[in-house]
Structure formats: structure tokens, C-alpha cells
Amino acid sequence: MKTRAHLPRLVACGATLALALSLSACGSGEASSDDGKIHVLVYGDASNKVEKQIVDTFNKTSDVKAVLDTIPGADYQQKLQTIISTPQAPDVFFNWGGGSIQPFVEADLLLPLDDFIKKNPDLDKSFLPSVFNSAVVDGKPYGVPMRGTQPVLLFHNKKVLDEAGVTPPQTWDELLDAVKKLKAEGVTPIALGGGDRWPTLMWFEYLYDRIAGPGLFQKALEGDKQAWESDDSKKALGMIRDLVDAGAFGKNYDSVKYTNGASPALLASGKAGFELMGSWYYAQQQQDAKAFAEKDLGYTTFPSVPGGKGDAANVVGNTNNFYSVLKKTKHPEAVAEFLKLMYSDEFVKAQLAIGNLPTTTNTSQFLDSSANPDYSRFQYDLVAKAPAFQLSWDQAYPPAAGTPIQQAVQQFFNGQIDADGFIKAMQALPTE
């Protein structure tokens, strides 16, 4: 996905959205420097239904009206970077926190939210701290959570696993055993949209965490290039190599994509046993193959690695998405009022209704009203109890690192580079 757009990575309303390259608007066209409105720019997908609802709610009582502008998901990052410093830049925009906004902070384009929070402390304390802090840069808050948390889970086809005599693996050895049994049944053990590259990265993120704990990646992110050549790093790469060589992903994974629905279809049709994917996967499978999702779609946490330094309760993925504010906005008071709706009861219930899990402190009150209460509670408990929640590598790093990370991951999986080649590629990443 170019400079990768993370949640949901699927492009809602099918592939048609991905064909549009220009900024499209749910409201009245492209943003302008000041047309008496606030322009809210979001990633175009199924969650826009809720975002439009919240904008409509805001506009019922606000003199300054909000306009919702969308960019198709596959093009979001590229288009955002094109317009962010132009008169067409929005007042408020969707992002992933972390490295995704760091360059904008350094360019002095973003408004620190300190003053907003001083006037309304609920903009901070209404969200889980570990999530809110994902958009804190250099000690200052630059984002308010605006969708749902997105931990990466190991999904499976219950029927396929039952027929192969496989149970959801709790350890790495159990996963390797499951791979052998599924191969014996003529099933691709693990579906993988390798053609998109970022789904492959999830395997690296989890194995590095399970083996080394979250500290190794944090050191690398802070500029410690030696972290990538540590024994733990080499062990993780060796285990990934073993999994690929065991045929866990079949032979054609690089010609399969997640974004066009091909890898999810492998699981839904019974041609694959597992798929590692962000929590939005459940909602996608319901939408694309509802009978399968309700009856045979299972989910569990990533397996533990005995002897590893990482807690088996750790998760990786995206803590949430965020709204950040441009300094150039002419209507900061209206923007502050708009952001208040991100922790409202209406917002929480609307997000739960489409399968998203907000990270507000009041979310637990409404879990039974979600589209899938059991699934929502599973996610909520998982995130609430996780000792560490590691942001996806290509979102934690600055945007310029996204493509090199994906290339290194793909080339290592393909055998185009060995462990030393991967380590050198990661050591060469920009960290600021």
C-alpha cells in the first residue's frame, strides 16, 4: 500500500474506492484555507459511516459547520503528504499517531492540544492512557483517539482445523505442528497477502516481541542500530525462516493480496487454516462471508515462545487512529467542540455497532450493544490486560521508513536477502 495505510487496511466499499486518486468529499468537495467551515479529513472506508454521523451531530448545534472529506484508503498517506502544507490542507485529519505525525510536528504544522486539554481535561482523561499517549510527541499531545483499537489476532477456520485434528496453537511448537497437519490435508496452513507486504510484517512484529520483548524494537526506534544484530533478533529471523521453509504460507503468497479480498477468501473457503490480521478482520469476514464468520471463524492470541523475554499477553498492532489539528485552522474553538464528540456515548455505541472497539473509559459500559459482544469483550480484555502494546513498525517509524521496511520484510521472506541483509536494511532506516 505505498506508504502504508494501516487501519483498516481494507478499502471499504470494495476495490472501487481504491481506484479514485483525487480527494473525494462526503460533504462539499476539497478543503480550502478558510471557507467558514472546518474540514475533517479521514481514511476512506466502512468506518466513514460513523464519522459522517458524528459530523451530522456536530452540525446540528454548531454555527461553524464541519465537512467530512475522504481519501480512498490505499492513497491516504500519499495524498495527505501532498496537501498537508498547502492551502487545501484540512483543519483536522486522521492518522496513526507515532511516527506517522512526527514529520508534521517537526515541520511545525500541528497544533499541540495542551490548551484544549486545559480547558477540557476530558479530552485526555476520557481515554485509556496507553492509547492516548501514542499521539504524544516530544512530551506534547497532538492527537485524540477517534476510531477503535486494532490488535493483531490469529484467526482460523474452525471447520478446517477440526478436520485436520488441529486446535488453536498456544505455543510456537504447536503452531509448527498445526502447519504439518494442515499440509497433510492439502490445505495452505496460513493465508498471507504477501503481495501487500504489510501483512507479512505482522509475523516479524509478534516474533520479535515474543522472543526479545518490546525493548528491542524500542531501542531500534530510538536509533540503536545494534539492536537489529542482537542474538534475539537473529533468533527471531531464524524462526521466521523455519516457518516459511516449512511451507506454512504455501508457495504463491506474494501473488496474493489482502486488499482485494484474496487472502481472506482463502480462509473463508476452507483453503487455508489461519490468517494473522488486525482485529478489523472479523468485521470484514462478516461483511464478505457472513455465514462463515458467524459459524466457523475463530480467533485467538499469537502463540507464546517458550524461553522468550516477551510476555505472552503482549499485543502488537495499532493502538487506535487519531484526529490531529493543523495550526492553520481558523476555527480552533469549533475544532475543540468537535473533538469532544470522540468520547461521547453516541460515538462509542456507533463504533461498536460496526465492529470497532473505542478506547474510551466508558467503552466497557456498552460492550453488550456491540455488533459482536463476545468478540468485543475478548479484544477489550486483551488490550486492557496487555503489559505492552507495540505499535506496528511501519507506523512507529517515520513515513520515509515505511517502504524500506516492507521491502526488507518481503525480500527476507522470499529468500532474496538473508538475515544479514535484513539486519543491514533495518539498520539503514531513518529514525527521524
Short mmCIF file of N, CA, C and O in Angstrom, two decimals, residues 243-345:
data_model
loop_
_atom_site.label_atom_id
_atom_site.label_comp_id
_atom_site.label_asym_id
_atom_site.label_seq_id
_atom_site.Cartn_x
_atom_site.Cartn_y
_atom_site.Cartn_z
N LEU A 243 9.64 -21.20 9.56
CA LEU A 243 8.20 -21.25 9.27
C LEU A 243 7.94 -21.17 7.77
O LEU A 243 7.12 -21.93 7.23
N VAL A 244 8.65 -20.28 7.10
CA VAL A 244 8.49 -20.16 5.64
C VAL A 244 8.94 -21.44 4.95
O VAL A 244 8.24 -21.97 4.07
N ASP A 245 10.10 -21.95 5.35
CA ASP A 245 10.66 -23.14 4.71
C ASP A 245 9.80 -24.38 4.98
O ASP A 245 9.84 -25.35 4.20
N ALA A 246 9.02 -24.35 6.06
CA ALA A 246 8.12 -25.48 6.36
C ALA A 246 6.88 -25.46 5.47
O ALA A 246 6.06 -26.38 5.54
N GLY A 247 6.77 -24.44 4.63
CA GLY A 247 5.61 -24.36 3.73
C GLY A 247 4.37 -23.81 4.39
O GLY A 247 3.26 -24.02 3.89
N ALA A 248 4.55 -23.08 5.49
CA ALA A 248 3.39 -22.59 6.23
C ALA A 248 2.50 -21.67 5.40
O ALA A 248 1.28 -21.62 5.60
N PHE A 249 3.09 -20.94 4.44
CA PHE A 249 2.33 -19.95 3.68
C PHE A 249 2.11 -20.38 2.22
O PHE A 249 1.66 -19.57 1.41
N GLY A 250 2.43 -21.62 1.92
CA GLY A 250 2.34 -22.08 0.55
C GLY A 250 3.47 -21.52 -0.28
O GLY A 250 4.49 -21.07 0.25
N LYS A 251 3.29 -21.52 -1.60
CA LYS A 251 4.37 -21.07 -2.48
C LYS A 251 4.03 -19.77 -3.22
O LYS A 251 4.92 -19.15 -3.79
N ASN A 252 2.77 -19.38 -3.23
CA ASN A 252 2.36 -18.25 -4.06
C ASN A 252 1.89 -17.05 -3.25
O ASN A 252 1.14 -16.22 -3.75
N TYR A 253 2.33 -16.95 -2.00
CA TYR A 253 1.81 -15.89 -1.13
C TYR A 253 2.09 -14.48 -1.65
O TYR A 253 1.36 -13.54 -1.37
N ASP A 254 3.17 -14.32 -2.42
CA ASP A 254 3.49 -12.98 -2.93
C ASP A 254 2.59 -12.55 -4.07
O ASP A 254 2.58 -11.39 -4.46
N SER A 255 1.83 -13.48 -4.64
CA SER A 255 0.88 -13.13 -5.69
C SER A 255 -0.53 -12.98 -5.13
O SER A 255 -1.48 -12.75 -5.88
N VAL A 256 -0.65 -13.13 -3.81
CA VAL A 256 -1.96 -13.00 -3.14
C VAL A 256 -1.99 -11.67 -2.39
O VAL A 256 -0.99 -11.27 -1.79
N LYS A 257 -3.13 -11.00 -2.41
CA LYS A 257 -3.27 -9.74 -1.68
C LYS A 257 -4.40 -9.83 -0.66
O LYS A 257 -5.37 -10.55 -0.84
N TYR A 258 -4.23 -9.07 0.39
CA TYR A 258 -5.31 -8.90 1.37
C TYR A 258 -6.28 -7.84 0.90
O TYR A 258 -7.49 -7.97 1.06
N THR A 259 -5.75 -6.78 0.29
CA THR A 259 -6.57 -5.61 -0.03
C THR A 259 -7.65 -5.88 -1.06
O THR A 259 -8.63 -5.13 -1.13
N ASN A 260 -7.50 -6.91 -1.89
CA ASN A 260 -8.56 -7.24 -2.83
C ASN A 260 -9.42 -8.41 -2.36
O ASN A 260 -10.24 -8.93 -3.11
N GLY A 261 -9.21 -8.80 -1.11
CA GLY A 261 -10.03 -9.85 -0.52
C GLY A 261 -9.56 -11.26 -0.80
O GLY A 261 -10.21 -12.23 -0.38
N ALA A 262 -8.41 -11.42 -1.46
CA ALA A 262 -7.97 -12.76 -1.86
C ALA A 262 -7.54 -13.63 -0.68
O ALA A 262 -7.93 -14.80 -0.59
N SER A 263 -6.72 -13.08 0.23
CA SER A 263 -6.28 -13.92 1.36
C SER A 263 -7.43 -14.22 2.33
O SER A 263 -7.54 -15.37 2.79
N PRO A 264 -8.32 -13.27 2.65
CA PRO A 264 -9.48 -13.63 3.49
C PRO A 264 -10.36 -14.69 2.84
O PRO A 264 -10.94 -15.54 3.53
N ALA A 265 -10.44 -14.67 1.50
CA ALA A 265 -11.26 -15.66 0.80
C ALA A 265 -10.68 -17.07 0.96
O ALA A 265 -11.42 -18.06 1.00
N LEU A 266 -9.35 -17.18 1.04
CA LEU A 266 -8.73 -18.49 1.26
C LEU A 266 -9.21 -19.10 2.58
O LEU A 266 -9.51 -20.29 2.66
N LEU A 267 -9.27 -18.27 3.62
CA LEU A 267 -9.73 -18.77 4.91
C LEU A 267 -11.22 -19.08 4.88
O LEU A 267 -11.65 -20.13 5.36
N ALA A 268 -12.00 -18.19 4.31
CA ALA A 268 -13.45 -18.36 4.30
C ALA A 268 -13.88 -19.58 3.49
O ALA A 268 -14.85 -20.26 3.83
N SER A 269 -13.13 -19.88 2.42
CA SER A 269 -13.48 -21.01 1.56
C SER A 269 -12.93 -22.34 2.03
O SER A 269 -13.20 -23.38 1.42
N GLY A 270 -12.16 -22.32 3.11
CA GLY A 270 -11.59 -23.56 3.63
C GLY A 270 -10.31 -23.98 2.96
O GLY A 270 -9.82 -25.10 3.17
N LYS A 271 -9.70 -23.09 2.17
CA LYS A 271 -8.45 -23.41 1.50
C LYS A 271 -7.23 -23.09 2.36
O LYS A 271 -6.10 -23.40 1.99
N ALA A 272 -7.46 -22.43 3.50
CA ALA A 272 -6.39 -22.11 4.44
C ALA A 272 -6.92 -22.28 5.85
O ALA A 272 -8.13 -22.22 6.10
N GLY A 273 -6.00 -22.51 6.79
CA GLY A 273 -6.39 -22.75 8.17
C GLY A 273 -6.36 -21.51 9.04
O GLY A 273 -7.24 -21.32 9.88
N PHE A 274 -5.33 -20.66 8.84
CA PHE A 274 -5.12 -19.49 9.70
C PHE A 274 -4.89 -18.25 8.85
O PHE A 274 -4.51 -18.33 7.68
N GLU A 275 -5.08 -17.09 9.48
CA GLU A 275 -4.57 -15.83 8.93
C GLU A 275 -4.32 -14.88 10.09
O GLU A 275 -5.17 -14.69 10.95
N LEU A 276 -3.13 -14.28 10.11
CA LEU A 276 -2.76 -13.29 11.12
C LEU A 276 -3.14 -11.92 10.58
O LEU A 276 -2.67 -11.49 9.53
N MET A 277 -4.01 -11.22 11.32
CA MET A 277 -4.54 -9.96 10.78
C MET A 277 -5.05 -9.09 11.92
O MET A 277 -5.34 -9.57 13.02
N GLY A 278 -5.20 -7.80 11.63
CA GLY A 278 -5.75 -6.87 12.60
C GLY A 278 -7.18 -7.20 12.96
O GLY A 278 -7.89 -7.89 12.21
N SER A 279 -7.64 -6.70 14.08
CA SER A 279 -8.95 -7.08 14.62
C SER A 279 -10.11 -6.69 13.71
O SER A 279 -11.20 -7.24 13.85
N TRP A 280 -9.89 -5.78 12.75
CA TRP A 280 -10.95 -5.42 11.82
C TRP A 280 -11.35 -6.59 10.92
O TRP A 280 -12.38 -6.56 10.26
N TYR A 281 -10.51 -7.64 10.90
CA TYR A 281 -10.73 -8.80 10.03
C TYR A 281 -12.07 -9.46 10.30
O TYR A 281 -12.73 -9.95 9.38
N TYR A 282 -12.47 -9.48 11.56
CA TYR A 282 -13.73 -10.13 11.92
C TYR A 282 -14.90 -9.44 11.22
O TYR A 282 -15.78 -10.09 10.64
N ALA A 283 -14.92 -8.12 11.25
CA ALA A 283 -15.99 -7.38 10.60
C ALA A 283 -15.95 -7.58 9.09
O ALA A 283 -17.00 -7.69 8.44
N GLN A 284 -14.75 -7.65 8.53
CA GLN A 284 -14.66 -7.87 7.09
C GLN A 284 -15.22 -9.22 6.69
O GLN A 284 -15.96 -9.35 5.71
N GLN A 285 -14.87 -10.25 7.46
CA GLN A 285 -15.38 -11.58 7.13
C GLN A 285 -16.89 -11.64 7.29
O GLN A 285 -17.57 -12.34 6.55
N GLN A 286 -17.42 -10.92 8.24
CA GLN A 286 -18.87 -10.88 8.38
C GLN A 286 -19.52 -10.24 7.16
O GLN A 286 -20.56 -10.67 6.69
N GLN A 287 -18.88 -9.18 6.69
CA GLN A 287 -19.43 -8.46 5.54
C GLN A 287 -19.31 -9.28 4.27
O GLN A 287 -20.23 -9.32 3.45
N ASP A 288 -18.16 -9.96 4.10
CA ASP A 288 -17.91 -10.66 2.85
C ASP A 288 -18.43 -12.09 2.84
O ASP A 288 -18.75 -12.64 1.79
N ALA A 289 -18.50 -12.71 4.00
CA ALA A 289 -18.93 -14.12 4.09
C ALA A 289 -19.59 -14.34 5.43
O ALA A 289 -19.08 -15.03 6.30
N LYS A 290 -20.76 -13.74 5.61
CA LYS A 290 -21.37 -13.67 6.94
C LYS A 290 -21.60 -15.04 7.56
O LYS A 290 -21.33 -15.24 8.74
N ALA A 291 -22.08 -16.00 6.78
CA ALA A 291 -22.37 -17.31 7.36
C ALA A 291 -21.10 -17.95 7.90
O ALA A 291 -21.11 -18.57 8.97
N PHE A 292 -20.00 -17.77 7.18
CA PHE A 292 -18.72 -18.30 7.65
C PHE A 292 -18.30 -17.62 8.94
O PHE A 292 -17.92 -18.27 9.90
N ALA A 293 -18.39 -16.31 8.98
CA ALA A 293 -17.92 -15.57 10.15
C ALA A 293 -18.69 -15.95 11.40
O ALA A 293 -18.12 -16.10 12.47
N GLU A 294 -19.98 -16.12 11.27
CA GLU A 294 -20.81 -16.40 12.44
C GLU A 294 -20.62 -17.84 12.93
O GLU A 294 -20.68 -18.11 14.11
N LYS A 295 -20.36 -18.74 12.02
CA LYS A 295 -20.32 -20.16 12.38
C LYS A 295 -18.91 -20.71 12.59
O LYS A 295 -18.67 -21.45 13.55
N ASP A 296 -18.00 -20.36 11.71
CA ASP A 296 -16.72 -21.06 11.67
C ASP A 296 -15.48 -20.20 11.86
O ASP A 296 -14.37 -20.71 11.85
N LEU A 297 -15.64 -18.89 12.01
CA LEU A 297 -14.47 -18.04 12.19
C LEU A 297 -14.07 -17.98 13.66
O LEU A 297 -14.84 -17.54 14.51
N GLY A 298 -12.86 -18.45 13.94
CA GLY A 298 -12.33 -18.40 15.30
C GLY A 298 -11.19 -17.41 15.41
O GLY A 298 -10.64 -16.96 14.41
N TYR A 299 -10.81 -17.09 16.62
CA TYR A 299 -9.73 -16.12 16.84
C TYR A 299 -9.06 -16.42 18.17
O TYR A 299 -9.66 -16.93 19.11
N THR A 300 -7.77 -16.11 18.20
CA THR A 300 -7.00 -16.33 19.41
C THR A 300 -5.80 -15.39 19.40
O THR A 300 -5.59 -14.66 18.44
N THR A 301 -5.03 -15.42 20.47
CA THR A 301 -3.84 -14.59 20.55
C THR A 301 -2.67 -15.27 19.82
O THR A 301 -2.74 -16.46 19.48
N PHE A 302 -1.61 -14.52 19.61
CA PHE A 302 -0.43 -15.08 18.96
C PHE A 302 0.24 -16.06 19.92
O PHE A 302 0.29 -15.83 21.14
N PRO A 303 0.79 -17.16 19.41
CA PRO A 303 1.41 -18.16 20.29
C PRO A 303 2.57 -17.61 21.12
O PRO A 303 3.24 -16.65 20.72
N SER A 304 2.79 -18.23 22.25
CA SER A 304 3.94 -17.88 23.08
C SER A 304 5.19 -18.58 22.53
O SER A 304 5.10 -19.55 21.79
N VAL A 305 6.34 -18.06 22.89
CA VAL A 305 7.62 -18.68 22.53
C VAL A 305 8.32 -19.04 23.83
O VAL A 305 8.81 -18.16 24.55
N PRO A 306 8.34 -20.33 24.19
CA PRO A 306 8.97 -20.74 25.44
C PRO A 306 10.40 -20.22 25.55
O PRO A 306 11.18 -20.29 24.59
N GLY A 307 10.73 -19.63 26.69
CA GLY A 307 12.05 -19.09 26.90
C GLY A 307 12.22 -17.68 26.39
O GLY A 307 13.27 -17.06 26.61
N GLY A 308 11.19 -17.15 25.73
CA GLY A 308 11.28 -15.79 25.21
C GLY A 308 11.13 -14.76 26.32
O GLY A 308 10.57 -15.04 27.38
N LYS A 309 11.62 -13.57 26.07
CA LYS A 309 11.57 -12.50 27.07
C LYS A 309 10.25 -11.73 27.03
O LYS A 309 9.94 -10.98 27.96
N GLY A 310 9.50 -11.88 25.96
CA GLY A 310 8.25 -11.15 25.81
C GLY A 310 7.09 -11.86 26.49
O GLY A 310 6.96 -13.08 26.40
N ASP A 311 6.25 -11.11 27.17
CA ASP A 311 5.08 -11.66 27.83
C ASP A 311 4.09 -12.15 26.78
O ASP A 311 3.83 -11.46 25.79
N ALA A 312 3.54 -13.34 26.99
CA ALA A 312 2.57 -13.90 26.04
C ALA A 312 1.30 -13.07 25.95
O ALA A 312 0.50 -13.25 25.01
N ALA A 313 1.10 -12.16 26.88
CA ALA A 313 -0.08 -11.29 26.87
C ALA A 313 0.17 -10.00 26.09
O ALA A 313 -0.75 -9.20 25.90
N ASN A 314 1.40 -9.77 25.65
CA ASN A 314 1.69 -8.58 24.85
C ASN A 314 0.95 -8.64 23.52
O ASN A 314 0.71 -9.73 22.97
N VAL A 315 0.60 -7.48 23.00
CA VAL A 315 -0.03 -7.43 21.69
C VAL A 315 0.73 -6.44 20.80
O VAL A 315 1.43 -5.55 21.28
N VAL A 316 0.56 -6.62 19.50
CA VAL A 316 1.07 -5.66 18.52
C VAL A 316 -0.09 -5.23 17.64
O VAL A 316 -1.13 -5.88 17.60
N GLY A 317 0.10 -4.14 16.95
CA GLY A 317 -0.96 -3.64 16.07
C GLY A 317 -1.01 -2.13 16.13
O GLY A 317 0.01 -1.46 16.26
N ASN A 318 -2.21 -1.60 16.05
CA ASN A 318 -2.41 -0.15 16.12
C ASN A 318 -3.23 0.16 17.36
O ASN A 318 -4.33 -0.38 17.53
N THR A 319 -2.71 1.02 18.20
CA THR A 319 -3.43 1.34 19.44
C THR A 319 -4.76 2.00 19.14
O THR A 319 -5.76 1.77 19.83
N ASN A 320 -4.82 2.82 18.11
CA ASN A 320 -6.04 3.48 17.66
C ASN A 320 -5.66 4.34 16.47
O ASN A 320 -4.51 4.39 16.05
N ASN A 321 -6.64 5.02 15.91
CA ASN A 321 -6.38 6.12 14.99
C ASN A 321 -6.68 7.42 15.72
O ASN A 321 -7.37 7.41 16.74
N PHE A 322 -6.17 8.51 15.19
CA PHE A 322 -6.25 9.78 15.90
C PHE A 322 -6.69 10.91 14.97
O PHE A 322 -6.47 10.86 13.76
N TYR A 323 -7.30 11.91 15.58
CA TYR A 323 -7.52 13.19 14.91
C TYR A 323 -6.45 14.16 15.40
O TYR A 323 -6.31 14.36 16.62
N SER A 324 -5.71 14.75 14.48
CA SER A 324 -4.78 15.82 14.81
C SER A 324 -5.26 17.10 14.16
O SER A 324 -6.04 17.07 13.21
N VAL A 325 -4.78 18.23 14.68
CA VAL A 325 -5.29 19.54 14.27
C VAL A 325 -4.17 20.35 13.64
O VAL A 325 -3.06 20.43 14.19
N LEU A 326 -4.46 20.96 12.51
CA LEU A 326 -3.49 21.84 11.85
C LEU A 326 -3.44 23.20 12.54
O LEU A 326 -4.48 23.75 12.92
N LYS A 327 -2.22 23.73 12.69
CA LYS A 327 -2.07 25.06 13.29
C LYS A 327 -2.81 26.13 12.49
O LYS A 327 -3.24 27.14 13.05
N LYS A 328 -2.95 25.92 11.22
CA LYS A 328 -3.53 26.94 10.36
C LYS A 328 -5.05 27.08 10.52
O LYS A 328 -5.64 27.99 9.93
N THR A 329 -5.69 26.20 11.28
CA THR A 329 -7.14 26.29 11.39
C THR A 329 -7.58 27.67 11.87
O THR A 329 -6.98 28.25 12.78
N LYS A 330 -8.63 28.18 11.27
CA LYS A 330 -9.19 29.48 11.66
C LYS A 330 -10.26 29.33 12.73
O LYS A 330 -10.80 30.33 13.22
N HIS A 331 -10.58 28.08 13.07
CA HIS A 331 -11.70 27.85 13.98
C HIS A 331 -11.32 26.86 15.09
O HIS A 331 -11.94 25.80 15.25
N PRO A 332 -10.30 27.17 15.90
CA PRO A 332 -9.85 26.25 16.95
C PRO A 332 -10.94 25.94 17.97
O PRO A 332 -11.01 24.81 18.48
N GLU A 333 -11.80 26.93 18.29
CA GLU A 333 -12.84 26.65 19.29
C GLU A 333 -13.83 25.63 18.78
O GLU A 333 -14.28 24.75 19.51
N ALA A 334 -14.20 25.75 17.49
CA ALA A 334 -15.12 24.77 16.90
C ALA A 334 -14.48 23.40 16.84
O ALA A 334 -15.13 22.38 17.09
N VAL A 335 -13.18 23.38 16.51
CA VAL A 335 -12.47 22.09 16.48
C VAL A 335 -12.48 21.44 17.85
O VAL A 335 -12.71 20.23 17.98
N ALA A 336 -12.23 22.22 18.89
CA ALA A 336 -12.23 21.68 20.25
C ALA A 336 -13.59 21.09 20.60
O ALA A 336 -13.67 20.03 21.24
N GLU A 337 -14.66 21.74 20.19
CA GLU A 337 -16.01 21.22 20.43
C GLU A 337 -16.24 19.93 19.65
O GLU A 337 -16.85 19.00 20.15
N PHE A 338 -15.74 19.89 18.43
CA PHE A 338 -15.88 18.68 17.61
C PHE A 338 -15.17 17.49 18.26
O PHE A 338 -15.71 16.37 18.31
N LEU A 339 -13.98 17.72 18.79
CA LEU A 339 -13.21 16.63 19.38
C LEU A 339 -13.88 16.05 20.63
O LEU A 339 -13.67 14.89 20.97
N LYS A 340 -14.70 16.84 21.29
CA LYS A 340 -15.42 16.34 22.47
C LYS A 340 -16.30 15.15 22.13
O LYS A 340 -16.55 14.27 22.97
N LEU A 341 -16.78 15.10 20.89
CA LEU A 341 -17.68 14.02 20.49
C LEU A 341 -16.98 12.68 20.39
O LEU A 341 -17.63 11.64 20.32
N MET A 342 -15.64 12.68 20.41
CA MET A 342 -14.90 11.43 20.26
C MET A 342 -14.97 10.55 21.51
O MET A 342 -14.51 9.41 21.48
N TYR A 343 -15.48 11.07 22.61
CA TYR A 343 -15.68 10.22 23.79
C TYR A 343 -17.14 10.22 24.22
O TYR A 343 -17.47 9.78 25.32
N SER A 344 -18.03 10.67 23.37
CA SER A 344 -19.46 10.70 23.70
C SER A 344 -20.07 9.30 23.65
O SER A 344 -19.55 8.40 22.97
N ASP A 345 -21.16 9.12 24.35
CA ASP A 345 -21.86 7.83 24.31
C ASP A 345 -22.28 7.50 22.89
O ASP A 345 -22.21 6.33 22.46
#
